[in-house]
mmCIF file of C-alpha atoms in Angstrom:
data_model
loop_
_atom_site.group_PDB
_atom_site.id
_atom_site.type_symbol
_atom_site.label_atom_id
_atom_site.label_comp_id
_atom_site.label_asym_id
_atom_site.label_seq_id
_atom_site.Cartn_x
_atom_site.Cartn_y
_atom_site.Cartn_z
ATOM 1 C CA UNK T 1 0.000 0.000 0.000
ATOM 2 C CA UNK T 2 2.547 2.254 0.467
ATOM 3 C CA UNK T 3 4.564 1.662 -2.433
ATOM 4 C CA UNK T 4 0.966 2.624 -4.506
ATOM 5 C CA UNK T 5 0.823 5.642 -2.389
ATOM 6 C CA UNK T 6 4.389 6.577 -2.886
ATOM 7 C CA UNK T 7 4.002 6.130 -6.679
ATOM 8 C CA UNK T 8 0.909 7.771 -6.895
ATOM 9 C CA UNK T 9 2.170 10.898 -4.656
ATOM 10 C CA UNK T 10 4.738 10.883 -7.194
ATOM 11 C CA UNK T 11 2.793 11.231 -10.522
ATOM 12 C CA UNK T 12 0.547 14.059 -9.283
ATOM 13 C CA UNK T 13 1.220 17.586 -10.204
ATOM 14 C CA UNK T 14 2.354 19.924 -7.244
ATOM 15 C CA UNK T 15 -0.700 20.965 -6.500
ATOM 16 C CA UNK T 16 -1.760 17.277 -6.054
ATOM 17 C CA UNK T 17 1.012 16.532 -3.797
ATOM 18 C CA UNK T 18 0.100 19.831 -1.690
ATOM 19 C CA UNK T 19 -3.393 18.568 -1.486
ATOM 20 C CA UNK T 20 -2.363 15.400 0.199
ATOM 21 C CA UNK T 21 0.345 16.666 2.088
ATOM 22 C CA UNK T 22 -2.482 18.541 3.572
ATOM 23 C CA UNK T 23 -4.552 15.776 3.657
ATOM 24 C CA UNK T 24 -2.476 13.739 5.663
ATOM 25 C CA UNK T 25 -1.960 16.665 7.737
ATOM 26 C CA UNK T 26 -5.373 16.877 8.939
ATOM 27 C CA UNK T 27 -5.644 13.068 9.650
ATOM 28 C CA UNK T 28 -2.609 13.900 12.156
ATOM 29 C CA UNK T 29 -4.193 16.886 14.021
ATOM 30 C CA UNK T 30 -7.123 14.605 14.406
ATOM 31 C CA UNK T 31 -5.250 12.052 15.883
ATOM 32 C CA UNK T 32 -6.297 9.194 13.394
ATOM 33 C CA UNK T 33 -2.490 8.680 12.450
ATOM 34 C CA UNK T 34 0.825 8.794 14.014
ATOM 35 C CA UNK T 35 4.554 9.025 12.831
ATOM 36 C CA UNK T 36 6.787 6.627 14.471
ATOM 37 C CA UNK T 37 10.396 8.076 14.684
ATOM 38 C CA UNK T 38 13.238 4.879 14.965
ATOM 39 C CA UNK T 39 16.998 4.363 16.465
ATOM 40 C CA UNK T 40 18.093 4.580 12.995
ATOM 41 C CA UNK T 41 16.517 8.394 11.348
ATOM 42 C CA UNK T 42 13.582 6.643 9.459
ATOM 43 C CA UNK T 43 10.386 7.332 9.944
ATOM 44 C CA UNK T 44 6.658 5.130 9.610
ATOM 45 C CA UNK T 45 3.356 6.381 9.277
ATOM 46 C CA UNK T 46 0.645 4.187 11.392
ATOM 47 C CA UNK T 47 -2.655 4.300 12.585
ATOM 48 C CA UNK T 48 -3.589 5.650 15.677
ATOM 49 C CA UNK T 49 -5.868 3.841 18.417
ATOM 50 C CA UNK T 50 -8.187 7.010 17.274
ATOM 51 C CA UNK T 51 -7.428 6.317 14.022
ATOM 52 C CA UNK T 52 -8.152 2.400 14.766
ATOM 53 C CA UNK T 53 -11.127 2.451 15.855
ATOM 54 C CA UNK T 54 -12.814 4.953 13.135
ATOM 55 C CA UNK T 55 -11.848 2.415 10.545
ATOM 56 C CA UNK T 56 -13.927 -0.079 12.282
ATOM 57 C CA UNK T 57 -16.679 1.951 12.506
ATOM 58 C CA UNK T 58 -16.873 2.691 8.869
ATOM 59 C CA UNK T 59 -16.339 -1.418 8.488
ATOM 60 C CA UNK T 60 -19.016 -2.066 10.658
ATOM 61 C CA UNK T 61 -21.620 0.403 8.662
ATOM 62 C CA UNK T 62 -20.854 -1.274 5.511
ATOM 63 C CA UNK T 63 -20.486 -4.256 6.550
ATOM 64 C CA UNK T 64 -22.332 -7.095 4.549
ATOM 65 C CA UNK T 65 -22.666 -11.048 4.952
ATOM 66 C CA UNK T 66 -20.862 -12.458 1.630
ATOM 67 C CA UNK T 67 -23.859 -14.093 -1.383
ATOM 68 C CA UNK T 68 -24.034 -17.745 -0.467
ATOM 69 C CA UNK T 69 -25.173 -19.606 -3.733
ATOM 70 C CA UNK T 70 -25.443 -23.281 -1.899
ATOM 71 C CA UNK T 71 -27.496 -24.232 1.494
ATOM 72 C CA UNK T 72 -24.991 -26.090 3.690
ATOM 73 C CA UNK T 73 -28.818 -27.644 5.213
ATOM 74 C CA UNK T 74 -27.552 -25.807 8.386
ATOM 75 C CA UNK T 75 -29.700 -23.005 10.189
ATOM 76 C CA UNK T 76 -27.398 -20.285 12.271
ATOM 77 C CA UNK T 77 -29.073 -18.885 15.610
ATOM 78 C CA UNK T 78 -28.311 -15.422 16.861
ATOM 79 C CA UNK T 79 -29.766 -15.549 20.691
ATOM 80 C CA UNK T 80 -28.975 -12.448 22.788
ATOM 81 C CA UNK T 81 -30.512 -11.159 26.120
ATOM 82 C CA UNK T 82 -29.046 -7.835 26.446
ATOM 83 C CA UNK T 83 -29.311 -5.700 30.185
ATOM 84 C CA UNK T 84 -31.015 -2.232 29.619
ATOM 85 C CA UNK T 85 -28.123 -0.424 30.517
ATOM 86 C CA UNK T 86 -27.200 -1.467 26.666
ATOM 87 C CA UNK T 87 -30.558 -0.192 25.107
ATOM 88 C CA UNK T 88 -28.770 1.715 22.138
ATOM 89 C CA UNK T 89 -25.929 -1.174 21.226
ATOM 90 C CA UNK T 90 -29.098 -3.501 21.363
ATOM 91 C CA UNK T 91 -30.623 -1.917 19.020
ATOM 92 C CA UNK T 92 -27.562 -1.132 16.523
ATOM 93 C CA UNK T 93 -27.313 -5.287 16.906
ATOM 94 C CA UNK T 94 -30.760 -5.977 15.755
ATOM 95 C CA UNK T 95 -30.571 -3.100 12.644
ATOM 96 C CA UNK T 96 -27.263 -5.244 11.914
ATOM 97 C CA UNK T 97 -28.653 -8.243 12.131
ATOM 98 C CA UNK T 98 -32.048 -7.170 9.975
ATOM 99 C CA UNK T 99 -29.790 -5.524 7.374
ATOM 100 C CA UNK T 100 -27.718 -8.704 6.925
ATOM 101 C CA UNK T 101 -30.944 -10.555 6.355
ATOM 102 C CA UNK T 102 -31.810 -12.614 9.251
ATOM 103 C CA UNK T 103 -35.658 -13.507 9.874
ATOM 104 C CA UNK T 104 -36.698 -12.865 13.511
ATOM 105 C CA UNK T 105 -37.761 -15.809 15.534
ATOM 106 C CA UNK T 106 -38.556 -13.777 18.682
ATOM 107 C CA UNK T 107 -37.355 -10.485 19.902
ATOM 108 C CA UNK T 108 -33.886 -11.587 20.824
ATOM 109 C CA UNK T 109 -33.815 -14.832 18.244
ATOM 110 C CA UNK T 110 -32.903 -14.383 14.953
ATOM 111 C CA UNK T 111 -32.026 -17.357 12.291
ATOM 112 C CA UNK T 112 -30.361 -17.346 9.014
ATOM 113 C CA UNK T 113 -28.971 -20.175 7.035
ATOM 114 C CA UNK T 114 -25.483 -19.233 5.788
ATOM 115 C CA UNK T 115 -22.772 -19.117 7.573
ATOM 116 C CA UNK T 116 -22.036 -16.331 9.789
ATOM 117 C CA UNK T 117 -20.233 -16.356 12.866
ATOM 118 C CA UNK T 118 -17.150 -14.513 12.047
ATOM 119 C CA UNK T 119 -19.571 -11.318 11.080
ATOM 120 C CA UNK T 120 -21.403 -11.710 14.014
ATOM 121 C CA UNK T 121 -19.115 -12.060 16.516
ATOM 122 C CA UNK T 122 -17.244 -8.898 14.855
ATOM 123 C CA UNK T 123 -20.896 -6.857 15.553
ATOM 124 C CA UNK T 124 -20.967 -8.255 18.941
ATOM 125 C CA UNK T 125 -17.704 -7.332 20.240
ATOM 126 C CA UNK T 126 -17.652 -4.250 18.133
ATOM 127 C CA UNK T 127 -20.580 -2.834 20.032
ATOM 128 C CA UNK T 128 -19.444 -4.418 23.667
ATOM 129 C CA UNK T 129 -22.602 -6.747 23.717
ATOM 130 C CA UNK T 130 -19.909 -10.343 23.027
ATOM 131 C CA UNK T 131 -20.871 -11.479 26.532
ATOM 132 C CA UNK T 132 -24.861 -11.341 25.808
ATOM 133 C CA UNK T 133 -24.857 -12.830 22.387
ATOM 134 C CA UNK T 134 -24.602 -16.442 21.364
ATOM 135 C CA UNK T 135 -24.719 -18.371 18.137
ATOM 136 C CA UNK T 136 -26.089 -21.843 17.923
ATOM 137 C CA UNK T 137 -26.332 -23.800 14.559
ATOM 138 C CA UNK T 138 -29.285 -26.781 13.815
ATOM 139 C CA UNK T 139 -30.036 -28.764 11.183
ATOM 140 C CA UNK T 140 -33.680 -28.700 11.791
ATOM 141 C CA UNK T 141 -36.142 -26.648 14.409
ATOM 142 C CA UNK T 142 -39.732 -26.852 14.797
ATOM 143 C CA UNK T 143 -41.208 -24.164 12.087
ATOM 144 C CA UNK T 144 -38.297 -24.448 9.549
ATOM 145 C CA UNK T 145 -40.277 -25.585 6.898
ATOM 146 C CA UNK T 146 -41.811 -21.758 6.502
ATOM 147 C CA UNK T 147 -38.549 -20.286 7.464
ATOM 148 C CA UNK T 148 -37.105 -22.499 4.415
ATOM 149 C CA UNK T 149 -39.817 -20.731 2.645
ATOM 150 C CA UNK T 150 -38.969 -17.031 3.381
ATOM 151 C CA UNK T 151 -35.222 -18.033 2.399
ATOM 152 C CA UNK T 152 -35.263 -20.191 -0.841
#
């Protein structure tokens, strides 16, 4: 990545290279990078904890489940009973969780038949709620036939 940026920073006109000299400016003053002076004169640019956690924010607002093609004949369970305390990151979960395209169960159970753990443990801990949320996987349940419906 840095070699691209180097070569690109290279090719653009003065006025390009002020603009992202500035550019990279600002992103220090807001504390979203850092420059990391060694021992031996170099220098590294690197993200800040700031900087850090930003990126996952925009990661978790785009975020998307990947297009399955072929049923694995597995169902995934999100289960979650969440204290009030955690109204607001409750309900960031469930908008998640509806925009990846789960079908609600019940209020806190949610089902979906691709895989998804990895996403949804990212969501969870993202938003503090890991300890509250649990994934279970089934091959069958009692009402899957119309849930197969809704899906396929």
């Amino acid at each position: 990545v840095v070699k691209e940026l180097l070569d690109w920073y290279k090719s653009e006109s003065a006025m390009g290279r002020l603009r992202i000299r500035k550019t990279f400016g600002a992103l220090r003053r807001a504390r979203l990078i850092e420059t990391r002076e060694f021992p031996d004169g170099t220098s590294e640019l690197v993200l800040s904890e700031r900087g850090k956690k930003r990126l996952l924010r925009y990661r978790f607002e785009d975020m998307k489940l990947a297009e399955q093609t072929k049923w694995d004949g597995r169902w995934r369970f999100v289960l979650f009973d969440i204290p009030k305390a955690y109204r607001r990151e409750r309900e960031l979960l469930r908008g998640k969780i509806k925009a990846f395209g789960f079908h609600k169960l019940q209020r806190s159970v949610w089902v979906y038949p691709f895989p998804c753990r990895d996403e949804i443990d990212f969501v969870s801990d993202y938003l503090g709620l890991g300890p509250f949320v649990r994934i279970a996987e089934a091959v069958d349940f009692d009402g899957s036939g119309e849930v197969k419906k809704i899906f396929f």
